[in-house]
Coordinates of C-alpha atoms in Angstrom, one line a residue:
M1 CA 130.8 153.5 92.8
T2 CA 129.9 153.3 96.5
G3 CA 132.2 151.1 98.5
V4 CA 131.2 149.4 101.7
G5 CA 133.5 147.8 104.2
Y6 CA 133.0 145.9 107.5
A7 CA 135.5 145.2 110.3
P8 CA 135.2 143.4 113.7
G9 CA 136.6 144.5 117.1
H10 CA 138.1 142.4 119.7
H11 CA 137.9 141.9 123.5
G12 CA 141.4 143.0 124.6
E13 CA 144.3 140.7 124.7
I14 CA 145.4 137.3 125.8
L15 CA 149.0 138.4 126.0
Q16 CA 150.7 141.8 125.6
G17 CA 154.2 142.8 126.4
V18 CA 157.8 143.1 125.1
F19 CA 159.3 140.3 123.2
R20 CA 162.6 139.3 121.5
D21 CA 162.7 139.9 117.7
G22 CA 166.0 138.8 116.5
D23 CA 168.6 140.9 118.4
R24 CA 166.1 143.6 119.4
R25 CA 163.1 144.1 121.7
C26 CA 159.7 144.6 120.2
R27 CA 156.2 145.3 121.6
G28 CA 153.7 142.7 120.7
L29 CA 150.2 141.4 121.5
V30 CA 147.8 138.5 120.9
T31 CA 144.2 139.6 120.7
L32 CA 140.9 137.9 121.7
P33 CA 138.2 138.0 119.0
V34 CA 134.7 139.1 120.0
P35 CA 131.6 138.3 117.9
G36 CA 129.0 140.6 116.5
A37 CA 130.4 144.0 117.3
V38 CA 131.3 145.5 113.9
T39 CA 132.0 148.8 112.2
R40 CA 130.4 149.5 108.8
A41 CA 131.9 152.1 106.6
E42 CA 130.5 153.5 103.4
F43 CA 132.6 155.6 101.0
V44 CA 131.3 157.5 98.0
P45 CA 134.2 159.0 96.0
R46 CA 133.5 162.5 94.4
P47 CA 135.5 165.6 93.5
G48 CA 136.3 168.0 96.4
P49 CA 137.1 167.5 100.0
L50 CA 136.7 164.4 102.2
T51 CA 133.9 164.6 104.6
V52 CA 133.5 162.1 107.5
V53 CA 130.4 161.3 109.6
P54 CA 130.5 161.2 112.6
A55 CA 132.8 164.2 112.7
G56 CA 135.9 163.8 114.7
R57 CA 136.9 160.4 113.5
V58 CA 140.4 161.7 112.5
K59 CA 142.0 158.3 112.4
A60 CA 139.4 157.0 109.9
R61 CA 139.9 160.2 107.9
R62 CA 143.6 159.6 107.7
A63 CA 143.1 155.9 106.8
A64 CA 140.8 157.0 103.9
E65 CA 143.4 159.3 102.6
L66 CA 146.1 156.7 102.9
A67 CA 143.9 154.0 101.3
A68 CA 143.0 156.3 98.4
A69 CA 146.7 157.0 97.8
A70 CA 147.5 153.3 97.9
C71 CA 144.8 152.8 95.2
G72 CA 146.3 155.7 93.2
R73 CA 143.2 157.8 93.5
P74 CA 142.3 161.1 95.1
A75 CA 140.7 161.0 98.6
G76 CA 137.8 163.3 97.9
G77 CA 134.4 161.9 98.8
A78 CA 132.0 161.1 101.7
L79 CA 132.8 158.6 104.4
R80 CA 130.2 157.4 106.8
L81 CA 130.9 155.1 109.8
D82 CA 128.4 153.2 111.9
S83 CA 130.0 151.3 114.7
G84 CA 128.7 149.0 117.4
L85 CA 132.0 149.4 119.4
P86 CA 132.2 152.0 122.3
V87 CA 135.4 154.0 122.2
G88 CA 138.2 153.7 124.7
L89 CA 137.2 150.4 126.4
G90 CA 139.9 148.2 124.7
L91 CA 137.6 146.7 122.1
G92 CA 139.7 147.8 119.1
S93 CA 137.2 150.5 118.0
S94 CA 139.9 152.6 116.3
T95 CA 141.4 149.7 114.3
S96 CA 137.8 148.6 113.4
D97 CA 137.0 152.1 112.1
I98 CA 140.2 152.1 110.1
L99 CA 139.9 148.6 108.7
A100 CA 136.3 149.2 107.6
T101 CA 137.3 152.5 106.1
V102 CA 140.2 151.0 104.1
R103 CA 137.9 148.2 102.9
A104 CA 135.2 150.7 101.8
V105 CA 137.7 153.0 100.0
S106 CA 139.4 150.1 98.2
A107 CA 136.0 148.6 97.2
A108 CA 134.9 152.0 95.8
F109 CA 138.0 152.1 93.6
G110 CA 137.8 148.4 92.7
T111 CA 141.2 147.6 94.3
A112 CA 142.1 144.8 96.6
L113 CA 144.8 145.7 99.1
A114 CA 146.9 143.0 100.8
P115 CA 146.4 142.5 104.5
E116 CA 150.1 143.6 105.0
A117 CA 149.4 146.8 103.2
V118 CA 146.3 147.4 105.3
A119 CA 148.3 146.8 108.5
R120 CA 150.8 149.4 107.4
I121 CA 148.0 151.9 106.7
A122 CA 146.5 151.2 110.1
V123 CA 149.7 151.9 111.9
R124 CA 150.3 155.1 110.0
A125 CA 146.7 156.2 110.7
E126 CA 146.7 155.5 114.5
H127 CA 150.4 154.8 115.5
A128 CA 149.4 151.4 116.9
S129 CA 147.1 148.7 115.6
D130 CA 145.5 145.4 116.4
P131 CA 145.8 142.5 113.9
I132 CA 142.1 142.2 113.0
M133 CA 142.9 142.8 109.3
L134 CA 144.7 139.4 109.2
G135 CA 141.6 137.3 109.6
G136 CA 141.8 134.0 111.5
G137 CA 144.7 132.5 113.3
A138 CA 146.5 133.3 116.5
V139 CA 149.4 135.7 115.9
L140 CA 151.8 137.7 118.0
F141 CA 151.6 141.1 116.3
A142 CA 153.9 144.1 116.6
Q143 CA 151.2 146.7 117.1
R144 CA 153.4 149.7 116.5
E145 CA 155.1 148.3 113.4
G146 CA 152.1 146.6 111.8
R147 CA 153.8 143.2 111.3
V148 CA 153.5 139.6 112.5
L149 CA 156.2 138.6 115.0
E150 CA 155.1 135.0 115.1
R151 CA 152.2 132.9 113.8
L152 CA 151.4 130.9 116.9
G153 CA 148.8 128.5 115.4
P154 CA 145.5 128.3 113.5
A155 CA 143.4 129.3 116.5
L156 CA 143.3 129.8 120.3
P157 CA 142.2 126.9 122.4
A158 CA 138.4 126.6 122.4
A159 CA 137.2 128.5 125.6
V160 CA 134.2 130.4 126.7
A161 CA 134.7 134.0 128.0
V162 CA 132.3 135.8 130.4
G163 CA 133.0 139.5 129.5
C164 CA 132.6 142.4 131.9
V165 CA 133.6 146.0 132.3
T166 CA 136.1 147.4 134.9
G167 CA 137.1 150.9 135.9
G168 CA 133.5 152.1 135.5
G169 CA 134.0 151.9 131.7
A170 CA 136.2 155.0 131.7
P171 CA 138.1 155.4 128.3
V172 CA 141.8 154.8 128.2
D173 CA 144.4 156.7 126.1
T174 CA 146.2 153.8 124.5
L175 CA 149.1 155.7 123.1
A176 CA 149.9 157.2 126.5
L177 CA 150.8 153.7 127.8
D178 CA 154.3 152.3 127.9
F179 CA 154.4 148.5 127.6
A180 CA 157.9 148.0 128.9
G181 CA 158.7 145.0 131.1
D182 CA 160.7 141.9 131.7
V183 CA 161.4 140.4 128.3
A184 CA 162.3 137.0 129.9
A185 CA 158.9 136.9 131.6
F186 CA 157.0 137.7 128.4
E187 CA 159.1 135.2 126.4
R188 CA 158.2 132.5 128.9
L189 CA 154.5 133.3 128.4
R190 CA 155.0 133.3 124.7
R191 CA 156.3 129.7 124.9
M192 CA 153.5 128.7 127.2
L193 CA 150.9 130.2 124.8
R194 CA 152.5 128.4 121.8
L195 CA 152.2 125.1 123.7
A196 CA 148.6 125.9 124.8
I197 CA 147.6 126.5 121.1
A198 CA 149.4 123.4 119.9
T199 CA 147.7 121.2 122.5
G200 CA 144.3 123.0 122.9
D201 CA 145.0 123.4 126.6
V202 CA 142.5 125.8 128.0
A203 CA 144.0 125.7 131.5
L204 CA 147.4 126.8 130.1
L205 CA 145.7 129.5 128.1
G206 CA 144.1 130.8 131.3
R207 CA 147.5 130.8 133.1
V208 CA 149.0 132.9 130.3
S209 CA 146.3 135.4 130.2
T210 CA 146.2 135.7 134.0
E211 CA 150.0 136.2 134.3
S212 CA 149.9 138.7 131.5
A213 CA 147.2 140.7 133.3
R214 CA 149.3 140.7 136.4
L215 CA 152.5 141.8 134.6
N216 CA 150.6 144.7 133.0
Q217 CA 149.3 146.0 136.3
R218 CA 152.3 148.3 136.3
V219 CA 151.1 149.8 132.9
L220 CA 147.4 150.1 133.5
A221 CA 146.4 149.0 137.0
K222 CA 143.0 147.4 137.4
D223 CA 141.8 147.7 140.9
E224 CA 139.3 144.9 140.2
L225 CA 142.0 142.3 139.2
P226 CA 142.2 140.6 142.7
E227 CA 138.4 140.3 142.7
L228 CA 138.4 138.9 139.2
E229 CA 141.0 136.3 140.3
R230 CA 138.9 135.5 143.4
I231 CA 135.8 134.9 141.2
A232 CA 137.8 132.8 138.8
A233 CA 139.0 130.6 141.6
L234 CA 135.4 130.4 143.1
T235 CA 133.8 129.4 139.8
G236 CA 136.5 127.2 138.3
A237 CA 137.6 129.5 135.6
A238 CA 140.8 128.7 133.7
G239 CA 141.9 132.3 134.2
V240 CA 141.4 136.0 133.8
Q241 CA 141.6 137.9 130.5
V242 CA 141.9 141.7 130.3
A243 CA 142.2 144.5 127.8
H244 CA 145.8 145.7 128.5
S245 CA 144.9 149.1 127.1
G246 CA 141.3 149.4 128.1
N247 CA 138.6 148.5 130.6
V248 CA 137.0 145.3 129.4
A249 CA 137.9 142.0 131.0
G250 CA 136.7 138.4 131.0
L251 CA 137.0 135.1 132.7
L252 CA 137.9 132.1 130.6
F253 CA 136.3 128.7 131.0
D254 CA 136.8 125.3 129.5
P255 CA 133.5 124.7 127.5
R256 CA 133.5 121.1 128.6
G257 CA 133.1 122.0 132.3
G258 CA 129.4 122.9 132.3
G259 CA 127.1 125.9 132.0
D260 CA 126.4 126.1 135.7
R261 CA 129.9 127.6 136.2
L262 CA 129.1 130.3 133.7
R263 CA 125.9 131.2 135.5
R264 CA 127.7 131.3 138.9
C265 CA 130.3 133.5 137.3
V266 CA 127.7 136.0 136.0
R267 CA 126.0 136.2 139.4
A268 CA 129.4 136.7 141.2
L269 CA 130.5 139.4 138.8
R270 CA 127.2 141.3 139.2
A271 CA 127.4 140.9 142.9
A272 CA 130.8 142.5 142.8
G273 CA 129.5 145.5 140.8
L274 CA 131.2 144.4 137.6
P275 CA 128.7 144.8 134.7
V276 CA 128.5 141.7 132.5
T277 CA 128.6 142.4 128.8
R278 CA 128.3 139.0 127.0
L279 CA 129.3 135.4 126.8
F280 CA 131.4 134.4 123.8
T281 CA 134.1 132.0 122.7
T282 CA 137.7 132.3 121.7
E283 CA 136.5 131.5 118.2
G284 CA 134.7 134.8 118.1
K285 CA 131.2 133.4 118.5
D286 CA 128.4 134.0 121.0
A287 CA 127.9 131.4 123.7
R288 CA 125.3 130.8 126.3
P289 CA 124.9 128.3 129.2
H290 CA 122.7 125.4 128.3
R291 CA 119.6 125.5 130.4
R292 CA 118.8 121.8 130.2
G293 CA 122.1 120.2 131.0
D294 CA 125.5 120.8 132.5
R295 CA 127.3 121.9 129.4
A296 CA 127.9 125.1 127.4
A297 CA 125.7 125.5 124.4
G298 CA 127.2 125.3 120.9
P299 CA 128.1 128.8 119.8
G300 CA 126.5 130.4 116.8
P301 CA 127.5 133.4 114.8
D302 CA 125.9 136.7 115.5
R303 CA 126.1 138.9 112.4
R304 CA 124.3 141.9 113.9
A305 CA 126.2 144.9 115.2
A306 CA 126.3 144.4 118.9
R307 CA 125.8 147.5 121.1
L308 CA 128.2 146.7 123.9
P309 CA 127.5 149.0 126.9
A310 CA 129.7 152.1 127.1
V311 CA 128.8 152.4 130.8

């Protein structure tokens, strides 16, 4: 039978660094969900070789082979991917391809794979993975081991993000980056994020994401970070959020503060030459400034595949 699978992307990270894991150090990250942008995979099993469209999606091919093996079946067949996520911007396009592929293959074989098994397949297929296969909840995830370091809470504090693109939208080789750093500094941010989630503190969430962005300047420097921080201060944002291994970024706002701030932020980003992509919430829903009052509009789900600009 034909199997179909869907998977979302994300908008980079709230926090990424090196953390304590028992008596060892471990790389970890906390991602920011993004709505609408999805990958659709369709898999038709058949005898013979595995074909993949578009050609060149080698990570998805490997994921299909691993998923078929996990289902106890041969990997022959036709895999087709349709993604609304540009590659290399830090939106989790590779993990989205892989997750959609694994879901399509397992659906074709009538097998349900546990999220933990899917995470292991994702890491084997691309050497590092985002935790989008785990569904809801805020987790600190070991991206190169495919496991949860800590479940931080049911969800990130409710905030509105104004997304933009830095670095001219140039793609980034994620695996070439080395996320070393001061474990004590990242552990402090981990504790702050845990508290922000427990109390719903958007201001504290913004402090964590901004400090994480600053610490990771040594890994992937963003020339625009000072300008983003200036605009955040000018418009009353809680903080700056970036893809630590890509070129998307965002400014985080408390949704109770009013839609006028979001409109000022959009204007300021455009004036600074930073293309604005979309407004969305930390819940993974689209958001827009309310035109008739000083508040952010209630978010609503967008189930269409969003075509974010590749720039």
